[in-house]
Coordinates of C-alpha atoms in Angstrom, one line a residue:
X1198 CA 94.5 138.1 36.5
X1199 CA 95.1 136.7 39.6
X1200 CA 94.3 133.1 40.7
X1201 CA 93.9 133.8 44.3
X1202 CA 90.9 135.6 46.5
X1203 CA 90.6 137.1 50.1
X1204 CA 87.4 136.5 52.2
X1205 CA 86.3 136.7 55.6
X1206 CA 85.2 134.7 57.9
X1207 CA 82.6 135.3 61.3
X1208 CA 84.7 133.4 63.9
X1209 CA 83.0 134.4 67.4
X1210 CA 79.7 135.6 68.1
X1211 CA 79.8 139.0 69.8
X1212 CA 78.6 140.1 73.0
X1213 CA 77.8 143.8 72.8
X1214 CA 79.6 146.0 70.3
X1215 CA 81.9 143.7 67.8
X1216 CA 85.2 143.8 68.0
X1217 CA 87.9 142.9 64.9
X1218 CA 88.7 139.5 66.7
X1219 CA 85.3 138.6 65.8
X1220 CA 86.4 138.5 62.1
X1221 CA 89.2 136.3 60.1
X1222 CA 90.8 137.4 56.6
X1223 CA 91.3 133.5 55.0
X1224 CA 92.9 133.0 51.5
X1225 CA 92.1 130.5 49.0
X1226 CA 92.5 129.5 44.5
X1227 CA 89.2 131.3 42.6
X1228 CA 86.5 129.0 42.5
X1229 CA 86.6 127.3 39.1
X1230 CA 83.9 128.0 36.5
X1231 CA 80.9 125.4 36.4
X1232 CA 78.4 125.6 33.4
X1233 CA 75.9 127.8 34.2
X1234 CA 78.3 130.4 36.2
X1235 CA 80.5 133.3 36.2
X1236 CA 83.6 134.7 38.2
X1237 CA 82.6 138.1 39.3
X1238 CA 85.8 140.4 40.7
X1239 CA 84.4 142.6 43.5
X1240 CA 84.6 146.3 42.8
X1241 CA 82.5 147.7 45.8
X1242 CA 81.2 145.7 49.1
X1243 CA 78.4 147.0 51.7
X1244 CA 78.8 147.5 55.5
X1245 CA 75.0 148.1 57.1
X1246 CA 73.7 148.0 60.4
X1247 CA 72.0 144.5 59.5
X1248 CA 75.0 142.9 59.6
X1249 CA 75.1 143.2 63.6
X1250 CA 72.1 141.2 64.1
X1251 CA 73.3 138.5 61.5
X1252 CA 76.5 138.4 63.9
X1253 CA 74.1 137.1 66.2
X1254 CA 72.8 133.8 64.3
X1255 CA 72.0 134.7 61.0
X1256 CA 75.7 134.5 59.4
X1257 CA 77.4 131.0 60.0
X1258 CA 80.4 131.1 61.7
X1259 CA 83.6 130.1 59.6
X1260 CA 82.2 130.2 56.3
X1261 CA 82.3 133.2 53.4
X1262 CA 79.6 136.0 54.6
X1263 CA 76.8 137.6 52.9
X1264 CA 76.3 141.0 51.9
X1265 CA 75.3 143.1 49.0
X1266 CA 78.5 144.1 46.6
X1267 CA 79.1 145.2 43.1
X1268 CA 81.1 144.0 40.4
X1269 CA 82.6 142.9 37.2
X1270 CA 82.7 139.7 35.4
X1271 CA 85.9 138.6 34.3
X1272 CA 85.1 134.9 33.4
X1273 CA 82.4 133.2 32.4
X1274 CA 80.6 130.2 31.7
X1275 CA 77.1 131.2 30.6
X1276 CA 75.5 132.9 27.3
X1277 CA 73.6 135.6 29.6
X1278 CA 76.7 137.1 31.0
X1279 CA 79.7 138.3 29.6
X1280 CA 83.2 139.2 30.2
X1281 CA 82.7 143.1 31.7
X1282 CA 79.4 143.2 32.7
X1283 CA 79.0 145.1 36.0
X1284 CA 75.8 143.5 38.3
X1285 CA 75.1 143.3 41.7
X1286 CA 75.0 140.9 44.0
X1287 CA 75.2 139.2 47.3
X1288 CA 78.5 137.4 47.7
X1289 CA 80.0 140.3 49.3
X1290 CA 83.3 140.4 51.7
X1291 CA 85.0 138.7 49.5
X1292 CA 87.3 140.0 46.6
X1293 CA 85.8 137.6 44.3
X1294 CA 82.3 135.7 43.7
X1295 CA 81.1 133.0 41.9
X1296 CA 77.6 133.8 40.8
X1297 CA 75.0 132.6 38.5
X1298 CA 72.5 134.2 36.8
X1299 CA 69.3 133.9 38.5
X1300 CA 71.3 135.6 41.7
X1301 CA 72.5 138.8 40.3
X1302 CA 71.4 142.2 38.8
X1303 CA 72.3 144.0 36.2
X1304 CA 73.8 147.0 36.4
X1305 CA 74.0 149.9 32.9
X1306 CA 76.6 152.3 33.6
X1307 CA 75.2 155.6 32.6
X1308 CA 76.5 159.0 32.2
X1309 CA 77.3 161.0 34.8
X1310 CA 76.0 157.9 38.0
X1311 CA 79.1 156.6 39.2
X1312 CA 79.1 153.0 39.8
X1313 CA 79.1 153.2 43.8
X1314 CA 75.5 155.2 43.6
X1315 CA 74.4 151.4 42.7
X1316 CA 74.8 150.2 45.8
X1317 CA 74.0 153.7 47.8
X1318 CA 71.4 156.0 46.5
X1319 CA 70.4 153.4 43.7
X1320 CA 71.0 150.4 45.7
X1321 CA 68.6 148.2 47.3
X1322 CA 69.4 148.9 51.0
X1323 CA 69.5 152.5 51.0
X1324 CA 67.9 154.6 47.8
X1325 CA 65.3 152.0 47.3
X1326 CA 65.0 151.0 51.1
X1327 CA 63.9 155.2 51.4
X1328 CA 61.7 155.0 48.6
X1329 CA 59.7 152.3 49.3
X1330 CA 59.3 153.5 53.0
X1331 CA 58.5 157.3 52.0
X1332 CA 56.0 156.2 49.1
X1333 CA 54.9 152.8 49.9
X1334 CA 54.5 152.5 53.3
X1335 CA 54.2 156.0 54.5
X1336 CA 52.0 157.4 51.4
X1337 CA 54.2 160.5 51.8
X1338 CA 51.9 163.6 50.8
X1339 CA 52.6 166.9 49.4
X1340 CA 52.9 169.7 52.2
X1341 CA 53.6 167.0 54.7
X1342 CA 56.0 166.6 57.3
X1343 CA 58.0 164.1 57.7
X1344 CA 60.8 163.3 60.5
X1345 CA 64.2 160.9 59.4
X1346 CA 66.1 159.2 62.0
X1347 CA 69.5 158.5 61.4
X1348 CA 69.6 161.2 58.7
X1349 CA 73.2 161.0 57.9
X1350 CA 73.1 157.3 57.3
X1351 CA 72.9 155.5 53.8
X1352 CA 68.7 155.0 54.1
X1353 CA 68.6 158.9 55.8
X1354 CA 70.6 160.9 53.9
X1355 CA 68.7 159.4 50.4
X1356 CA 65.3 159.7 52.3
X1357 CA 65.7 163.4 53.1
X1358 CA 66.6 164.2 49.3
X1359 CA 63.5 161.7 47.9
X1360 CA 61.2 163.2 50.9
X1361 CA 62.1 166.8 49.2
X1362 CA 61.2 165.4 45.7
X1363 CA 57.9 163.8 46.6
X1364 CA 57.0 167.7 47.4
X1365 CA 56.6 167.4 51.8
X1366 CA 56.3 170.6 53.0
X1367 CA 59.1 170.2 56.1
X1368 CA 61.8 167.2 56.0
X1369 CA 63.4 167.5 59.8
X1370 CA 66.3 164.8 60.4
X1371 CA 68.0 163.7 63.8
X1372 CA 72.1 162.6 63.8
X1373 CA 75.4 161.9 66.1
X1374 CA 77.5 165.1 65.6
X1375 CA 76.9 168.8 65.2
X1376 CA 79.1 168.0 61.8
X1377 CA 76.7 165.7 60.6
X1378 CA 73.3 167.9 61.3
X1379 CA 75.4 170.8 59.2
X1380 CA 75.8 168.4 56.6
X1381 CA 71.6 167.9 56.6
X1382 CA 70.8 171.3 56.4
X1383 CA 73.6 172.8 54.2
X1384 CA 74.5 170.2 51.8
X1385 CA 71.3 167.7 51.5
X1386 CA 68.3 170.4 51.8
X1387 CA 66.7 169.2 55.1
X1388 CA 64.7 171.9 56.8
X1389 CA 65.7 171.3 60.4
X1390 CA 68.2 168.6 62.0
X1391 CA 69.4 168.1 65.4
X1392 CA 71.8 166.3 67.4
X1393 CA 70.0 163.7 69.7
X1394 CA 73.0 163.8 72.2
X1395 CA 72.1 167.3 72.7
X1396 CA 68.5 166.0 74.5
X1397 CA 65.6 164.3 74.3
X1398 CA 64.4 163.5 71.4
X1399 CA 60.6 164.3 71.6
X1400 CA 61.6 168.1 73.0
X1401 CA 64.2 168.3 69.9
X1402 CA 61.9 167.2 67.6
X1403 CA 58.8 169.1 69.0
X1404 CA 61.3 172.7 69.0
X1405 CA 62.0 171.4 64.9
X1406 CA 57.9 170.9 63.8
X1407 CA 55.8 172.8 66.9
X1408 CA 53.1 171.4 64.8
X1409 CA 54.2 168.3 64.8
X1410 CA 54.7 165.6 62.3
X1411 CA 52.9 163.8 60.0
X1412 CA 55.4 160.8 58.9
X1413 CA 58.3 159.1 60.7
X1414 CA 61.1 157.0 58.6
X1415 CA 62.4 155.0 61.7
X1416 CA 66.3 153.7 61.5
X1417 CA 66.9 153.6 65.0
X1418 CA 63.6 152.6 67.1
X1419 CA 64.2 153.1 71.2
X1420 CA 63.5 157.0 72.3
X1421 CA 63.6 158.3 68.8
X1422 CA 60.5 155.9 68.2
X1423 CA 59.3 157.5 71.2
X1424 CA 60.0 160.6 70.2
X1425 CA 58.3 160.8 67.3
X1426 CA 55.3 158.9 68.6
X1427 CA 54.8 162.2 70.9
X1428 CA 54.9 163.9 68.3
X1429 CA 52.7 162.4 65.4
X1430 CA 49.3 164.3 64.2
X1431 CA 46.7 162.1 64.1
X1432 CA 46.8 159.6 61.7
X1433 CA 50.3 159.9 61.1
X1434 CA 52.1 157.3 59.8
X1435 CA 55.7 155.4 61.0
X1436 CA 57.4 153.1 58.4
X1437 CA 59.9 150.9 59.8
X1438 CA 62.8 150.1 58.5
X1439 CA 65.6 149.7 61.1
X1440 CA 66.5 149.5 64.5
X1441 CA 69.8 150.4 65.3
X1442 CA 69.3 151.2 68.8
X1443 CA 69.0 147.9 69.8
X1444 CA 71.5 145.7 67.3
X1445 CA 74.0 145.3 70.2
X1446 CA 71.9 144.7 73.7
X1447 CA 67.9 144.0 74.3
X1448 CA 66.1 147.0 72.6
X1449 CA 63.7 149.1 75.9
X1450 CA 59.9 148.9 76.0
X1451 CA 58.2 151.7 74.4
X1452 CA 56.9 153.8 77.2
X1453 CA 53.9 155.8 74.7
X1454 CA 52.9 152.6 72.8
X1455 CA 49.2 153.6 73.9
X1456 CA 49.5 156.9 72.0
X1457 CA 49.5 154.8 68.6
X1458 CA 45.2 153.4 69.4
X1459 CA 45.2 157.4 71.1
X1460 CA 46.1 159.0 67.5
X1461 CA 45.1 156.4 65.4
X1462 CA 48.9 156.1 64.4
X1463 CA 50.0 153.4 61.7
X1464 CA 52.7 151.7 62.1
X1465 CA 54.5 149.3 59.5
X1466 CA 57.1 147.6 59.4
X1467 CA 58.9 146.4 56.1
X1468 CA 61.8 144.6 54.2
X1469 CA 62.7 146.1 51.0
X1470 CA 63.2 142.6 49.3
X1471 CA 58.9 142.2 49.3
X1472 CA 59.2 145.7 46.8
X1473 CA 62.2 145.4 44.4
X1474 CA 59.3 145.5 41.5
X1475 CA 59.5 149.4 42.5
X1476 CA 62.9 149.4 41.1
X1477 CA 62.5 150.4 37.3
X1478 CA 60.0 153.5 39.5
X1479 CA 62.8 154.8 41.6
X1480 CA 65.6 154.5 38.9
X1481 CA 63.6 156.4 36.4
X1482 CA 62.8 159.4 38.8
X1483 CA 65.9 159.2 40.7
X1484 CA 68.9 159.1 37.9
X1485 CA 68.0 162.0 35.7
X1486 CA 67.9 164.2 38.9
X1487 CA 71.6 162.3 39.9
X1488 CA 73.0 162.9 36.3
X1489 CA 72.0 167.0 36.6
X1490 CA 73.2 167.0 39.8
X1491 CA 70.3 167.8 41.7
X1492 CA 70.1 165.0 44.1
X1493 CA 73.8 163.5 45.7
X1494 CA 74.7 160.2 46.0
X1495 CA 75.8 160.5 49.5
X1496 CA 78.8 158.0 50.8
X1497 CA 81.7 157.6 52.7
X1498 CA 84.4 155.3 50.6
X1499 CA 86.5 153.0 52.5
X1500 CA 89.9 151.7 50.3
X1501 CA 90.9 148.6 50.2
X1502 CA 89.4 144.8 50.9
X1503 CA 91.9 144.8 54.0
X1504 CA 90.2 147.9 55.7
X1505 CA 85.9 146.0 55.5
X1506 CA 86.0 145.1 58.7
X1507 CA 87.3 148.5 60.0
X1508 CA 84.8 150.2 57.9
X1509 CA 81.9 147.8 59.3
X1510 CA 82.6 148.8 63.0
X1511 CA 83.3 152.2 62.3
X1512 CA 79.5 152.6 60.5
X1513 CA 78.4 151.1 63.7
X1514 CA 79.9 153.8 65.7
X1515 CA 78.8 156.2 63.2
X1516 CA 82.1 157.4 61.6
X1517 CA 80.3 157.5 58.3
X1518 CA 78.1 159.9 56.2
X1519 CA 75.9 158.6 53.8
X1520 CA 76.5 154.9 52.6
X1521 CA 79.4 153.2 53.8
X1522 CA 81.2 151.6 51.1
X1523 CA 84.6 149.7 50.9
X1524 CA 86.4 149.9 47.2
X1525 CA 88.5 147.4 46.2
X1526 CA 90.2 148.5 43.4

């Protein structure tokens, strides 16, 4: 085992899109044990859009940052965990954490779920993020349908498959890349996609449900907010659970706002941390399907601590499908 870790460090606060010279890679002797703890060795780490607006104010600058991350325990000094138990947790870009109890879950490897579906169609940002919004929030009926921004994102890509299981009669998804809107319709089961470079989103979306729509998971806020907005039934509903649009420069007024008292539109906004007793729900649903291979744990895998950061701006520009994840061994 090796008595030294690699972490990183937020050493300038960005203006506009990040850059790498906002980051440092520092080295440093594992943290000893202290009763009550455990030394965790990182075997996955997160990127997500969320980490841009921490860059902002919410991480500290020049100390370890956070972020959700998976991994094994290879020492420890409490009774309630033991040497190879896998958990998650959030002392992520680092290659090793020292965690205690109370601040980690977790995790049973099972048949047939690899361990990176924990932290991407099992995890708490993206699988349970989509569930929550989908059944929650949005009260997701059968025969409805439903529009996904950011579809081939982490939250997107498990919201179209869990939108398809709850029974809506028309899951419709918007990405970056003709590649990526193939990827919707052939690989995941979405109904209609398109490419929101290709034009405005309210004509795209009202070509993919003439009808229109009934619920809107929003990732992205700015014209796809608007877009959907023209496009909602009355009485539609809009979980929100991101805005991507606007994580690096002042998000734009919506220009339809009045169309939500118009349609009686709800809109709610929500953090998945207020709903992780919805959990034990989403796993027991979600992982026979995963096992039988019915519903994909959909990620892009990133190798190697050294590459994080690279893998953080390139989900940003959208490089990824899926979950972005960074393996470390």
């Amino acid at each position: 085992m090796t008595d030294r870790m690699t972490y990183i460090h937020l050493v300038n606060r960005p203006s506009g899109f990040p850059s790498a010279d906002d980051f440092a890679f520092l080295d440093a002797p594992l943290p000893r044990l202290e009763p009550g703890t455990a030394l965790v060795e990182n075997l996955y780490v997160s990127v997500d859009p969320y980490m841009r607006q921490l860059m902002d104010g919410g991480w500290d600058l020049h100390t370890p940052l956070e972020g959700r991350s998976l991994g094994r325990v290879i020492a420890s000094a409490d009774d309630r965990l033991a040497v190879g138990d896998i958990v998650r947790h959030r002392n992520a870009w680092r290659t090793h954490a020292l965690v205690r109890p109370e601040d980690v879950q977790p995790v049973l490897e099972s048949p047939g779920v690899p361990l990176s579906a924990h932290l991407a169609l099992l995890g708490n940002g993206t699988g349970l993020t989509a569930y929550v919004g989908l059944t929650r929030i949005a009260d997701l009926r059968p025969g409805e349908t439903v529009y996904i921004s950011a579809a081939a994102g982490g939250v997107g890509t498990a919201a179209g498959q869990i939108a398809r299981l709850l029974g809506a009669g028309r899951v419709i998804g918007s990405a970056g890349s003709p590649a990526k809107v193939r990827h919707l319709v052939d690989d995941l089961g979405f109904d209609a996609a398109f490419d929101y470079h290709d034009g405005p989103v309210g004509a795209q979306l009202a070509k993919a449900a003439p009808e229109g729509i009934d619920v809107y998971l929003d990732n992205v806020g700015g014209d796809h907010m608007e877009g959907a907005i023209a496009n909602l039934r009355e009485f539609g509903r809009i979980a929100w659970c991101g805005g991507i649009s606007g994580y690096n420069g002042e998000p734009r007024q919506l220009r339809n706002i009045d169309e939500v008292l118009g349609k009686s539109l709800r809109v709610q906004g929500f953090m998945v941390r207020h709903h992780l007793d919805a959990r034990e729900e989403m796993e027991s649903r979600l992982v026979p399907l995963l096992q039988r291979g019915e519903i994909v744990s959909d990620e892009t895998i990133v190798d190697g601590f050294e590459n994080t950061v690279s893998a953080f701006l390139g989900m940003l520009r959208g490089e990824n499908t899926g979950k972005m994840l960074v393996r470390l061994r």
